[in-house]
Amino acid sequence: MAKNLIDLTLFDSIDASEVLVLTPNLRLQRKFSKAYGMAQQEKGMSSWRSPQAYALDSWLTDQWCELQDQGYTPAASKVLVDQNQLHALWSLIISNDSTHQMDVINPSSLTAPAISAQRTMDMWDIENYDFLDGQTLETESFRRWQSEALMMIERRHWVTPEGRTKLIIKAIQDGHIPIPPQTVLFSFDEIPPLFESLFNAIQNIGAVITTIDSRATPDNLCKVPVKERADQYTLAARWAKAALELDENATVAIVCPELSDHRGEMEEAFARVFEPQYLLPQTPRYTLPFNFSAGVPLSGVPLIKDALDFLSLGKANASLSSISALLRSPYIGSSEAELVTRTKFDLKLKNGHSGTLNLDGLLQTGSCPAEFAKHIGNFLIHTVNAPHKQKPSQWAFHFGKALETLGWPGNRNLDSEEYQALTHWHDQLDLLSKLDLVHTECSRNKALSLLRQCIGRTVFQPETADSPIQILGILEAAGLNFDYVWVMDLNDDIWPQAPKPNPFIPISSQKSLGMPHSSGERELAFSKQILDRLISGGREVIMSYAEWDNDKELRYSSLIHEFKTVTMDGLPLASVDDYGQLLLGAAEFYPIQDGQIPIADLSEVKGGTGIFTAQAGCPFSSFAKYRLKSSEMPSISLGLNHLERGDLIHHTLEFLWKKLISQENLHNLSPEEQDLLVNEAIDFSVFWLKGKRKDLGDRLISIEKQRLYHVITEWLVVEKKRAPFIVSECESRIKTSVGGLPITVRRDRVDEIDGKRFHIDYKTGRAAISNWAGERPDAPQIPLYAITDDKPNTGVAFGLVRRGESSIKGISENGDVSAGVIPADALKVDLPHTWDAIKTQWKVSLESLAKEFIDGVATVSPKNKNTCVNCHLSTLCRI
């Protein structure tokens, strides 16, 4: 257990009840109280009177409430403004400022730095802005906003926390606040002028102010180089585990300067070391055995995020991804009971490839789950009937009722963190209600925006049981005591931090007055001070830094230069076994005969060339897709996906060649006639697309038409350079069989050249002749065209229809077809050197693949790495 490092001899000669102890924050207040109790126990006492110990802000709040209860005139008529009201007020002033000339996209983004500037000025006790040196466009704008803000605050009888402190100072001077004879300031690193005035007021009425601190020299202090930044997380977790294995009563602090940015990575690393079973999907959520000082944004908590997303829906169109999230959310009523039907309905919507959909349209879609439809219907009625404008408090009530109609937060029991988040949600609605004092009436969208802003500024920190492992930010850890302390990320690009002066206070004044973050010199001095506190906070202290960030070499902070260096091998680290391997080793294995299940009824087989593509890539993939019907969840994309763009190409070229018939007719077209025909073909394909995608806007259609025009025009240049041909088939479908397997083949295009047929397969992606080689060809469509054609054919080719890359790549008997079409006897891939022999090889390999599929061969044998990379069956695959 951490030693008591605080000198408390002061309390030996005075009555503890006559002492007021003030600390900078609650953590240090708890530290003092604990240390005082330990000191009394060490003296053998079983009971004692403790001094009044407060975090400074808590003490000020108590005094303010006392003054208001007393009816102290300067305070009686004032209302302490909360941060959301203050933010809303400043945001309103800045957004309505028609005279400001700063070039910003979002004026409300200036609110936070403007409030910070005002707070800094109040803390530095600067009431007159003219006192500051230097004027800029930013400072001029701030003076204008400040003048209006102060006037509106006064008119509303509000008081800011800093204004409250000034009134408390006056009350102390007037004798309205009793102060104990002795005041102790514990672990204050720096005291801004406003608090100096407060402490001076306390001293001026006769109280004695004493400063005490906790400082110690660690038994061991070193710096440790780590190869990559992320490696520090697992290393620190193993070190902490080793410390607790050595002493189960030890206290451990893990300190990270940028904890809020890396919390997720650190939680994963520590869970992997301390609670590996937590990562298993069937493990219910529970509180992990280590505490974080940094919370997560409340807006990112799933329960709250879903609530905000639900409220954003209404009569207007919503993206398909938003609708999908609504269907999949566990926080909608009856979600568990309708899990399967909602999943199927979600799949149906995605297969429709619709980019947006409104809730009315959703209800009218067939097979919409009953309970889900009821909730959505009630939500729509409630939303549509809401007034156009009303007070924020009325909107808060409206939002609460709207979520009730959806059955939010669901029927299942919430876990501890979800329940705490739900409590925070109700608190946020209360905060929204308080904005009546700023916004008399507003629209639903504005109220929802205000609610989002309130939630966005709130940090969610679930209450957890105390833990021997504390993961802290660097400021939270300073001044606390532990047995073991690990401080990470002490690289010179992180610590000391770069200065960040406030743009709304003249920089020269910030530097001269020593305001926070105003200069490099101030940041260096502050960083040294904080680092000294961290060093004195433990018996064993490790400072780690990364040597590399990907390919960028890093350096350690100059502040740890003099510390001795210890390599990772010199650290006591707990061994961590791979949990997956442990589970695997504990399992009993039984041999299972991997037999084959032949197809009993070939008439039930549905599929075309895709069967051969899948069987060639991996037999299990073919078995899963075409016999188990395991389909991939369609992806949602903005605009058109690659399949729809490919279909547009196919339909456009089909229309063109059914009109043209031959290359000769193409040559005979004038440029104007060709443009007219191309645009007519494009209009035809777009008409087909609109029948499928009713949500496409005119702007998107216009862009797609332009793209198609350029692609098709480039392709026709390639067509004109070929040997003469006649197009005999376009997008024709034939039913045939290969090796006894009945399939339907769609031939993109068949040309007639010198009385023989030539097959073309359009591709909008990349393709190569090598895709047809080997016993398991990557692209068996073209080989299938050739071997299932009962008429004489002279070759095959890919027609690459791509902007800037249109070309033909293929094989023929003699190679006189087109540039890019190679004679069979000149091939340099793994194929025979005559056209007839090539077709024979294709026939043998494709019939072999067909026989495998019919016989039920479903071994997991991917052809290459990319087969698995592009496969969606990873959760079903046996390997």
Short mmCIF file of N, CA and C in Angstrom, two decimals, residues 519-660:
data_model
loop_
_atom_site.label_atom_id
_atom_site.label_comp_id
_atom_site.label_asym_id
_atom_site.label_seq_id
_atom_site.Cartn_x
_atom_site.Cartn_y
_atom_site.Cartn_z
N SER A 519 2.86 30.50 -23.78
CA SER A 519 4.20 30.49 -24.38
C SER A 519 4.89 29.17 -24.11
N GLY A 520 5.96 28.93 -24.89
CA GLY A 520 6.75 27.73 -24.69
C GLY A 520 7.41 27.70 -23.33
N GLU A 521 7.87 28.87 -22.87
CA GLU A 521 8.54 28.95 -21.57
C GLU A 521 7.58 28.56 -20.44
N ARG A 522 6.33 29.06 -20.55
CA ARG A 522 5.37 28.72 -19.49
C ARG A 522 5.03 27.24 -19.51
N GLU A 523 4.85 26.66 -20.72
CA GLU A 523 4.54 25.24 -20.82
C GLU A 523 5.68 24.39 -20.28
N LEU A 524 6.93 24.82 -20.53
CA LEU A 524 8.09 24.07 -20.03
C LEU A 524 8.11 24.09 -18.50
N ALA A 525 7.91 25.26 -17.92
CA ALA A 525 7.92 25.37 -16.45
C ALA A 525 6.79 24.55 -15.84
N PHE A 526 5.61 24.62 -16.45
CA PHE A 526 4.46 23.87 -15.95
C PHE A 526 4.71 22.37 -16.05
N SER A 527 5.30 21.94 -17.18
CA SER A 527 5.57 20.51 -17.38
C SER A 527 6.58 19.99 -16.37
N LYS A 528 7.59 20.80 -16.08
CA LYS A 528 8.57 20.40 -15.06
C LYS A 528 7.89 20.21 -13.71
N GLN A 529 7.00 21.13 -13.39
CA GLN A 529 6.29 21.08 -12.11
C GLN A 529 5.44 19.82 -12.00
N ILE A 530 4.72 19.51 -13.07
CA ILE A 530 3.86 18.33 -13.08
C ILE A 530 4.71 17.06 -13.02
N LEU A 531 5.81 17.04 -13.76
CA LEU A 531 6.67 15.85 -13.78
C LEU A 531 7.28 15.61 -12.40
N ASP A 532 7.65 16.68 -11.71
CA ASP A 532 8.19 16.55 -10.34
C ASP A 532 7.15 15.90 -9.43
N ARG A 533 5.90 16.30 -9.58
CA ARG A 533 4.84 15.70 -8.76
C ARG A 533 4.67 14.22 -9.07
N LEU A 534 4.74 13.87 -10.36
CA LEU A 534 4.60 12.46 -10.74
C LEU A 534 5.74 11.63 -10.17
N ILE A 535 6.96 12.18 -10.22
CA ILE A 535 8.13 11.45 -9.72
C ILE A 535 8.01 11.21 -8.23
N SER A 536 7.46 12.19 -7.51
CA SER A 536 7.34 12.06 -6.06
C SER A 536 6.09 11.29 -5.65
N GLY A 537 5.39 10.72 -6.64
CA GLY A 537 4.12 10.05 -6.34
C GLY A 537 4.20 8.56 -6.21
N GLY A 538 5.41 7.95 -6.26
CA GLY A 538 5.48 6.50 -6.15
C GLY A 538 6.83 6.01 -5.70
N ARG A 539 6.86 4.75 -5.22
CA ARG A 539 8.14 4.15 -4.83
C ARG A 539 8.91 3.68 -6.05
N GLU A 540 8.18 3.12 -7.03
CA GLU A 540 8.78 2.67 -8.28
C GLU A 540 8.16 3.52 -9.39
N VAL A 541 8.99 4.27 -10.12
CA VAL A 541 8.48 5.16 -11.16
C VAL A 541 9.20 4.87 -12.47
N ILE A 542 8.41 4.59 -13.49
CA ILE A 542 8.96 4.32 -14.83
C ILE A 542 8.43 5.36 -15.79
N MET A 543 9.33 5.94 -16.57
CA MET A 543 8.97 6.88 -17.62
C MET A 543 9.28 6.21 -18.96
N SER A 544 8.27 5.99 -19.80
CA SER A 544 8.52 5.32 -21.07
C SER A 544 8.31 6.27 -22.24
N TYR A 545 8.98 5.96 -23.32
CA TYR A 545 8.84 6.75 -24.54
C TYR A 545 8.99 5.82 -25.74
N ALA A 546 8.41 6.23 -26.85
CA ALA A 546 8.48 5.43 -28.08
C ALA A 546 9.65 5.88 -28.94
N GLU A 547 10.28 4.92 -29.59
CA GLU A 547 11.41 5.23 -30.48
C GLU A 547 10.95 5.49 -31.91
N TRP A 548 9.80 4.90 -32.27
CA TRP A 548 9.31 5.03 -33.64
C TRP A 548 7.80 5.21 -33.65
N ASP A 549 7.32 5.94 -34.64
CA ASP A 549 5.90 6.03 -34.95
C ASP A 549 5.77 5.70 -36.43
N ASN A 550 5.49 4.42 -36.71
CA ASN A 550 5.58 3.87 -38.07
C ASN A 550 7.01 4.07 -38.58
N ASP A 551 7.22 4.87 -39.63
CA ASP A 551 8.57 5.05 -40.15
C ASP A 551 9.22 6.36 -39.68
N LYS A 552 8.60 7.01 -38.71
CA LYS A 552 9.12 8.28 -38.19
C LYS A 552 9.87 8.03 -36.88
N GLU A 553 11.14 8.44 -36.85
CA GLU A 553 11.93 8.26 -35.64
C GLU A 553 11.57 9.32 -34.61
N LEU A 554 11.46 8.91 -33.34
CA LEU A 554 11.04 9.81 -32.27
C LEU A 554 12.16 9.99 -31.24
N ARG A 555 12.04 11.05 -30.45
CA ARG A 555 13.01 11.31 -29.38
C ARG A 555 12.27 11.44 -28.06
N TYR A 556 13.01 11.12 -26.98
CA TYR A 556 12.39 11.29 -25.66
C TYR A 556 12.42 12.75 -25.25
N SER A 557 11.54 13.10 -24.31
CA SER A 557 11.46 14.47 -23.82
C SER A 557 12.74 14.86 -23.10
N SER A 558 13.16 16.09 -23.30
CA SER A 558 14.38 16.57 -22.63
C SER A 558 14.23 16.54 -21.11
N LEU A 559 13.00 16.53 -20.61
CA LEU A 559 12.77 16.55 -19.17
C LEU A 559 13.16 15.23 -18.49
N ILE A 560 13.35 14.15 -19.26
CA ILE A 560 13.73 12.87 -18.65
C ILE A 560 15.14 12.46 -19.08
N HIS A 561 15.90 13.43 -19.59
CA HIS A 561 17.23 13.12 -20.13
C HIS A 561 18.15 12.49 -19.08
N GLU A 562 18.10 12.98 -17.84
CA GLU A 562 19.06 12.55 -16.83
C GLU A 562 18.68 11.24 -16.16
N PHE A 563 17.50 10.71 -16.42
CA PHE A 563 17.10 9.46 -15.78
C PHE A 563 17.85 8.29 -16.41
N LYS A 564 18.17 7.30 -15.59
CA LYS A 564 18.88 6.12 -16.12
C LYS A 564 17.95 5.35 -17.07
N THR A 565 18.54 4.73 -18.07
CA THR A 565 17.79 3.96 -19.07
C THR A 565 17.79 2.48 -18.71
N VAL A 566 16.62 1.87 -18.75
CA VAL A 566 16.47 0.43 -18.51
C VAL A 566 15.73 -0.15 -19.71
N THR A 567 16.22 -1.26 -20.24
CA THR A 567 15.54 -1.89 -21.37
C THR A 567 14.36 -2.70 -20.88
N MET A 568 13.51 -3.10 -21.81
CA MET A 568 12.33 -3.90 -21.44
C MET A 568 12.73 -5.20 -20.76
N ASP A 569 13.87 -5.75 -21.17
CA ASP A 569 14.33 -7.01 -20.56
C ASP A 569 14.64 -6.84 -19.08
N GLY A 570 14.91 -5.61 -18.65
CA GLY A 570 15.23 -5.37 -17.25
C GLY A 570 14.02 -5.11 -16.38
N LEU A 571 12.81 -5.18 -16.95
CA LEU A 571 11.59 -4.91 -16.19
C LEU A 571 10.95 -6.21 -15.72
N PRO A 572 10.35 -6.20 -14.54
CA PRO A 572 9.56 -7.37 -14.11
C PRO A 572 8.22 -7.37 -14.86
N LEU A 573 8.02 -8.33 -15.72
CA LEU A 573 6.81 -8.39 -16.53
C LEU A 573 6.11 -9.72 -16.33
N ALA A 574 4.80 -9.68 -16.13
CA ALA A 574 4.02 -10.92 -16.01
C ALA A 574 3.90 -11.57 -17.37
N SER A 575 3.95 -12.89 -17.38
CA SER A 575 3.77 -13.60 -18.64
C SER A 575 2.28 -13.63 -18.97
N VAL A 576 1.99 -13.50 -20.25
CA VAL A 576 0.59 -13.49 -20.70
C VAL A 576 0.45 -14.52 -21.81
N ASP A 577 -0.37 -15.53 -21.56
CA ASP A 577 -0.61 -16.54 -22.57
C ASP A 577 -1.70 -16.09 -23.52
N ASP A 578 -1.58 -16.51 -24.76
CA ASP A 578 -2.62 -16.21 -25.73
C ASP A 578 -3.89 -16.98 -25.35
N TYR A 579 -4.97 -16.24 -25.10
CA TYR A 579 -6.19 -16.87 -24.59
C TYR A 579 -6.78 -17.84 -25.60
N GLY A 580 -6.67 -17.49 -26.87
CA GLY A 580 -7.19 -18.40 -27.90
C GLY A 580 -6.47 -19.74 -27.87
N GLN A 581 -5.14 -19.70 -27.67
CA GLN A 581 -4.38 -20.94 -27.61
C GLN A 581 -4.72 -21.73 -26.35
N LEU A 582 -4.96 -21.02 -25.24
CA LEU A 582 -5.34 -21.71 -24.00
C LEU A 582 -6.66 -22.45 -24.19
N LEU A 583 -7.63 -21.78 -24.82
CA LEU A 583 -8.92 -22.42 -25.06
C LEU A 583 -8.77 -23.61 -25.99
N LEU A 584 -7.92 -23.43 -27.00
CA LEU A 584 -7.70 -24.50 -27.96
C LEU A 584 -7.05 -25.70 -27.28
N GLY A 585 -6.09 -25.43 -26.39
CA GLY A 585 -5.40 -26.51 -25.70
C GLY A 585 -6.30 -27.25 -24.72
N ALA A 586 -7.33 -26.55 -24.18
CA ALA A 586 -8.22 -27.18 -23.22
C ALA A 586 -9.34 -27.98 -23.89
N ALA A 587 -9.50 -27.80 -25.19
CA ALA A 587 -10.60 -28.48 -25.89
C ALA A 587 -10.22 -29.92 -26.24
N GLU A 588 -11.22 -30.79 -26.22
CA GLU A 588 -11.01 -32.17 -26.66
C GLU A 588 -11.34 -32.26 -28.13
N PHE A 589 -10.49 -32.96 -28.87
CA PHE A 589 -10.66 -33.06 -30.31
C PHE A 589 -11.18 -34.46 -30.67
N TYR A 590 -12.14 -34.46 -31.57
CA TYR A 590 -12.70 -35.72 -32.05
C TYR A 590 -12.60 -35.73 -33.57
N PRO A 591 -12.15 -36.83 -34.13
CA PRO A 591 -12.07 -36.91 -35.60
C PRO A 591 -13.46 -36.97 -36.21
N ILE A 592 -13.68 -36.19 -37.23
CA ILE A 592 -14.97 -36.18 -37.95
C ILE A 592 -14.67 -36.47 -39.42
N GLN A 593 -15.35 -37.43 -39.96
CA GLN A 593 -15.16 -37.76 -41.35
C GLN A 593 -15.75 -36.65 -42.22
N ASP A 594 -14.89 -36.01 -43.01
CA ASP A 594 -15.35 -34.89 -43.86
C ASP A 594 -15.88 -35.47 -45.16
N GLY A 595 -17.11 -35.93 -45.12
CA GLY A 595 -17.69 -36.57 -46.29
C GLY A 595 -18.28 -35.59 -47.28
N GLN A 596 -18.78 -36.12 -48.37
CA GLN A 596 -19.39 -35.31 -49.42
C GLN A 596 -20.89 -35.59 -49.49
N ILE A 597 -21.63 -34.53 -49.81
CA ILE A 597 -23.08 -34.67 -49.93
C ILE A 597 -23.46 -34.33 -51.37
N PRO A 598 -23.58 -35.34 -52.24
CA PRO A 598 -23.91 -35.06 -53.65
C PRO A 598 -25.28 -34.40 -53.77
N ILE A 599 -25.46 -33.69 -54.87
CA ILE A 599 -26.74 -33.03 -55.15
C ILE A 599 -27.74 -34.09 -55.60
N ALA A 600 -28.86 -34.18 -54.89
CA ALA A 600 -29.86 -35.20 -55.21
C ALA A 600 -30.70 -34.81 -56.41
N ASP A 601 -31.04 -33.52 -56.50
CA ASP A 601 -31.92 -33.06 -57.58
C ASP A 601 -31.28 -31.86 -58.26
N LEU A 602 -30.72 -32.07 -59.43
CA LEU A 602 -30.02 -30.99 -60.14
C LEU A 602 -30.96 -29.88 -60.57
N SER A 603 -32.25 -30.16 -60.64
CA SER A 603 -33.19 -29.11 -61.06
C SER A 603 -33.33 -28.03 -59.99
N GLU A 604 -32.89 -28.33 -58.75
CA GLU A 604 -32.98 -27.36 -57.67
C GLU A 604 -31.81 -26.39 -57.66
N VAL A 605 -30.80 -26.68 -58.49
CA VAL A 605 -29.60 -25.83 -58.50
C VAL A 605 -29.91 -24.51 -59.19
N LYS A 606 -29.62 -23.41 -58.51
CA LYS A 606 -29.80 -22.08 -59.07
C LYS A 606 -28.44 -21.40 -59.15
N GLY A 607 -28.07 -20.97 -60.34
CA GLY A 607 -26.79 -20.28 -60.49
C GLY A 607 -26.27 -20.42 -61.91
N GLY A 608 -25.33 -19.61 -62.24
CA GLY A 608 -24.75 -19.64 -63.58
C GLY A 608 -23.24 -19.80 -63.49
N THR A 609 -22.56 -18.90 -64.17
CA THR A 609 -21.10 -18.99 -64.20
C THR A 609 -20.50 -18.75 -62.82
N GLY A 610 -21.25 -18.12 -61.92
CA GLY A 610 -20.74 -17.88 -60.57
C GLY A 610 -20.39 -19.16 -59.84
N ILE A 611 -21.12 -20.26 -60.13
CA ILE A 611 -20.82 -21.54 -59.50
C ILE A 611 -19.38 -21.95 -59.81
N PHE A 612 -18.99 -21.81 -61.08
CA PHE A 612 -17.64 -22.21 -61.50
C PHE A 612 -16.58 -21.27 -60.92
N THR A 613 -16.89 -19.98 -60.88
CA THR A 613 -15.95 -19.03 -60.29
C THR A 613 -15.69 -19.38 -58.83
N ALA A 614 -16.77 -19.65 -58.07
CA ALA A 614 -16.64 -19.98 -56.65
C ALA A 614 -15.94 -21.32 -56.46
N GLN A 615 -16.31 -22.34 -57.25
CA GLN A 615 -15.72 -23.66 -57.12
C GLN A 615 -14.23 -23.63 -57.44
N ALA A 616 -13.85 -22.82 -58.43
CA ALA A 616 -12.44 -22.70 -58.79
C ALA A 616 -11.66 -21.98 -57.69
N GLY A 617 -12.28 -20.97 -57.06
CA GLY A 617 -11.60 -20.23 -56.00
C GLY A 617 -11.45 -21.04 -54.74
N CYS A 618 -12.53 -21.68 -54.29
CA CYS A 618 -12.52 -22.52 -53.08
C CYS A 618 -13.81 -23.33 -53.07
N PRO A 619 -13.72 -24.67 -53.11
CA PRO A 619 -14.94 -25.49 -53.14
C PRO A 619 -15.91 -25.19 -52.01
N PHE A 620 -15.39 -24.89 -50.81
CA PHE A 620 -16.29 -24.59 -49.71
C PHE A 620 -17.09 -23.33 -49.99
N SER A 621 -16.46 -22.34 -50.61
CA SER A 621 -17.15 -21.10 -50.95
C SER A 621 -18.34 -21.39 -51.86
N SER A 622 -18.12 -22.24 -52.87
CA SER A 622 -19.20 -22.59 -53.79
C SER A 622 -20.31 -23.34 -53.07
N PHE A 623 -19.95 -24.26 -52.19
CA PHE A 623 -20.93 -25.04 -51.43
C PHE A 623 -21.77 -24.11 -50.56
N ALA A 624 -21.12 -23.16 -49.87
CA ALA A 624 -21.83 -22.26 -48.95
C ALA A 624 -22.76 -21.32 -49.70
N LYS A 625 -22.28 -20.77 -50.83
CA LYS A 625 -23.06 -19.77 -51.54
C LYS A 625 -24.23 -20.38 -52.31
N TYR A 626 -23.99 -21.52 -52.99
CA TYR A 626 -25.00 -22.02 -53.93
C TYR A 626 -25.80 -23.21 -53.40
N ARG A 627 -25.35 -23.80 -52.27
CA ARG A 627 -26.15 -24.89 -51.70
C ARG A 627 -26.68 -24.52 -50.32
N LEU A 628 -25.87 -23.80 -49.53
CA LEU A 628 -26.36 -23.34 -48.23
C LEU A 628 -27.04 -21.97 -48.32
N LYS A 629 -26.95 -21.34 -49.50
CA LYS A 629 -27.57 -20.03 -49.74
C LYS A 629 -27.03 -18.96 -48.79
N SER A 630 -25.73 -19.03 -48.51
CA SER A 630 -25.11 -18.05 -47.62
C SER A 630 -24.68 -16.84 -48.45
N SER A 631 -25.46 -15.79 -48.37
CA SER A 631 -25.17 -14.60 -49.17
C SER A 631 -24.58 -13.51 -48.28
N GLU A 632 -23.80 -12.66 -48.88
CA GLU A 632 -23.17 -11.56 -48.16
C GLU A 632 -24.17 -10.43 -47.96
N MET A 633 -24.10 -9.79 -46.79
CA MET A 633 -24.97 -8.64 -46.54
C MET A 633 -24.59 -7.53 -47.51
N PRO A 634 -25.54 -7.03 -48.30
CA PRO A 634 -25.20 -5.98 -49.27
C PRO A 634 -24.62 -4.75 -48.57
N SER A 635 -23.63 -4.17 -49.18
CA SER A 635 -23.03 -2.96 -48.62
C SER A 635 -23.83 -1.74 -49.06
N ILE A 636 -23.81 -0.71 -48.22
CA ILE A 636 -24.52 0.53 -48.53
C ILE A 636 -23.49 1.55 -49.00
N SER A 637 -23.73 2.14 -50.16
CA SER A 637 -22.79 3.13 -50.67
C SER A 637 -23.55 4.37 -51.12
N LEU A 638 -22.89 5.51 -51.05
CA LEU A 638 -23.48 6.74 -51.55
C LEU A 638 -23.47 6.70 -53.08
N GLY A 639 -24.54 7.14 -53.68
CA GLY A 639 -24.59 7.12 -55.14
C GLY A 639 -24.76 5.71 -55.66
N LEU A 640 -24.07 5.40 -56.77
CA LEU A 640 -24.17 4.09 -57.39
C LEU A 640 -23.02 3.20 -56.95
N ASN A 641 -23.28 1.90 -56.82
CA ASN A 641 -22.20 0.98 -56.52
C ASN A 641 -21.60 0.46 -57.82
N HIS A 642 -20.52 -0.33 -57.70
CA HIS A 642 -19.81 -0.77 -58.90
C HIS A 642 -20.66 -1.70 -59.77
N LEU A 643 -21.59 -2.46 -59.15
CA LEU A 643 -22.45 -3.33 -59.94
C LEU A 643 -23.42 -2.52 -60.80
N GLU A 644 -23.98 -1.47 -60.21
CA GLU A 644 -24.91 -0.62 -60.96
C GLU A 644 -24.19 0.12 -62.09
N ARG A 645 -22.98 0.58 -61.84
CA ARG A 645 -22.23 1.24 -62.91
C ARG A 645 -21.89 0.26 -64.04
N GLY A 646 -21.57 -0.98 -63.65
CA GLY A 646 -21.31 -2.00 -64.67
C GLY A 646 -22.54 -2.30 -65.50
N ASP A 647 -23.70 -2.37 -64.82
CA ASP A 647 -24.95 -2.63 -65.55
C ASP A 647 -25.28 -1.49 -66.52
N LEU A 648 -24.97 -0.24 -66.12
CA LEU A 648 -25.19 0.88 -67.03
C LEU A 648 -24.38 0.72 -68.31
N ILE A 649 -23.12 0.28 -68.17
CA ILE A 649 -22.27 0.05 -69.34
C ILE A 649 -22.88 -1.03 -70.23
N HIS A 650 -23.31 -2.14 -69.61
CA HIS A 650 -23.88 -3.25 -70.37
C HIS A 650 -25.13 -2.80 -71.13
N HIS A 651 -26.04 -2.10 -70.47
CA HIS A 651 -27.29 -1.68 -71.13
C HIS A 651 -27.03 -0.66 -72.23
N THR A 652 -26.08 0.22 -72.01
CA THR A 652 -25.76 1.23 -73.04
C THR A 652 -25.20 0.56 -74.29
N LEU A 653 -24.24 -0.35 -74.10
CA LEU A 653 -23.64 -1.02 -75.25
C LEU A 653 -24.62 -1.97 -75.93
N GLU A 654 -25.51 -2.58 -75.17
CA GLU A 654 -26.53 -3.44 -75.77
C GLU A 654 -27.41 -2.62 -76.70
N PHE A 655 -27.85 -1.45 -76.23
CA PHE A 655 -28.70 -0.58 -77.06
C PHE A 655 -27.95 -0.15 -78.32
N LEU A 656 -26.67 0.24 -78.16
CA LEU A 656 -25.89 0.72 -79.30
C LEU A 656 -25.76 -0.33 -80.39
N TRP A 657 -25.36 -1.56 -79.99
CA TRP A 657 -25.06 -2.56 -81.03
C TRP A 657 -26.30 -3.20 -81.60
N LYS A 658 -27.41 -3.13 -80.88
CA LYS A 658 -28.65 -3.59 -81.50
C LYS A 658 -29.12 -2.61 -82.56
N LYS A 659 -28.69 -1.36 -82.44
CA LYS A 659 -28.98 -0.35 -83.46
C LYS A 659 -27.97 -0.41 -84.60
N LEU A 660 -26.69 -0.55 -84.24
CA LEU A 660 -25.64 -0.46 -85.26
C LEU A 660 -25.47 -1.75 -86.06
#
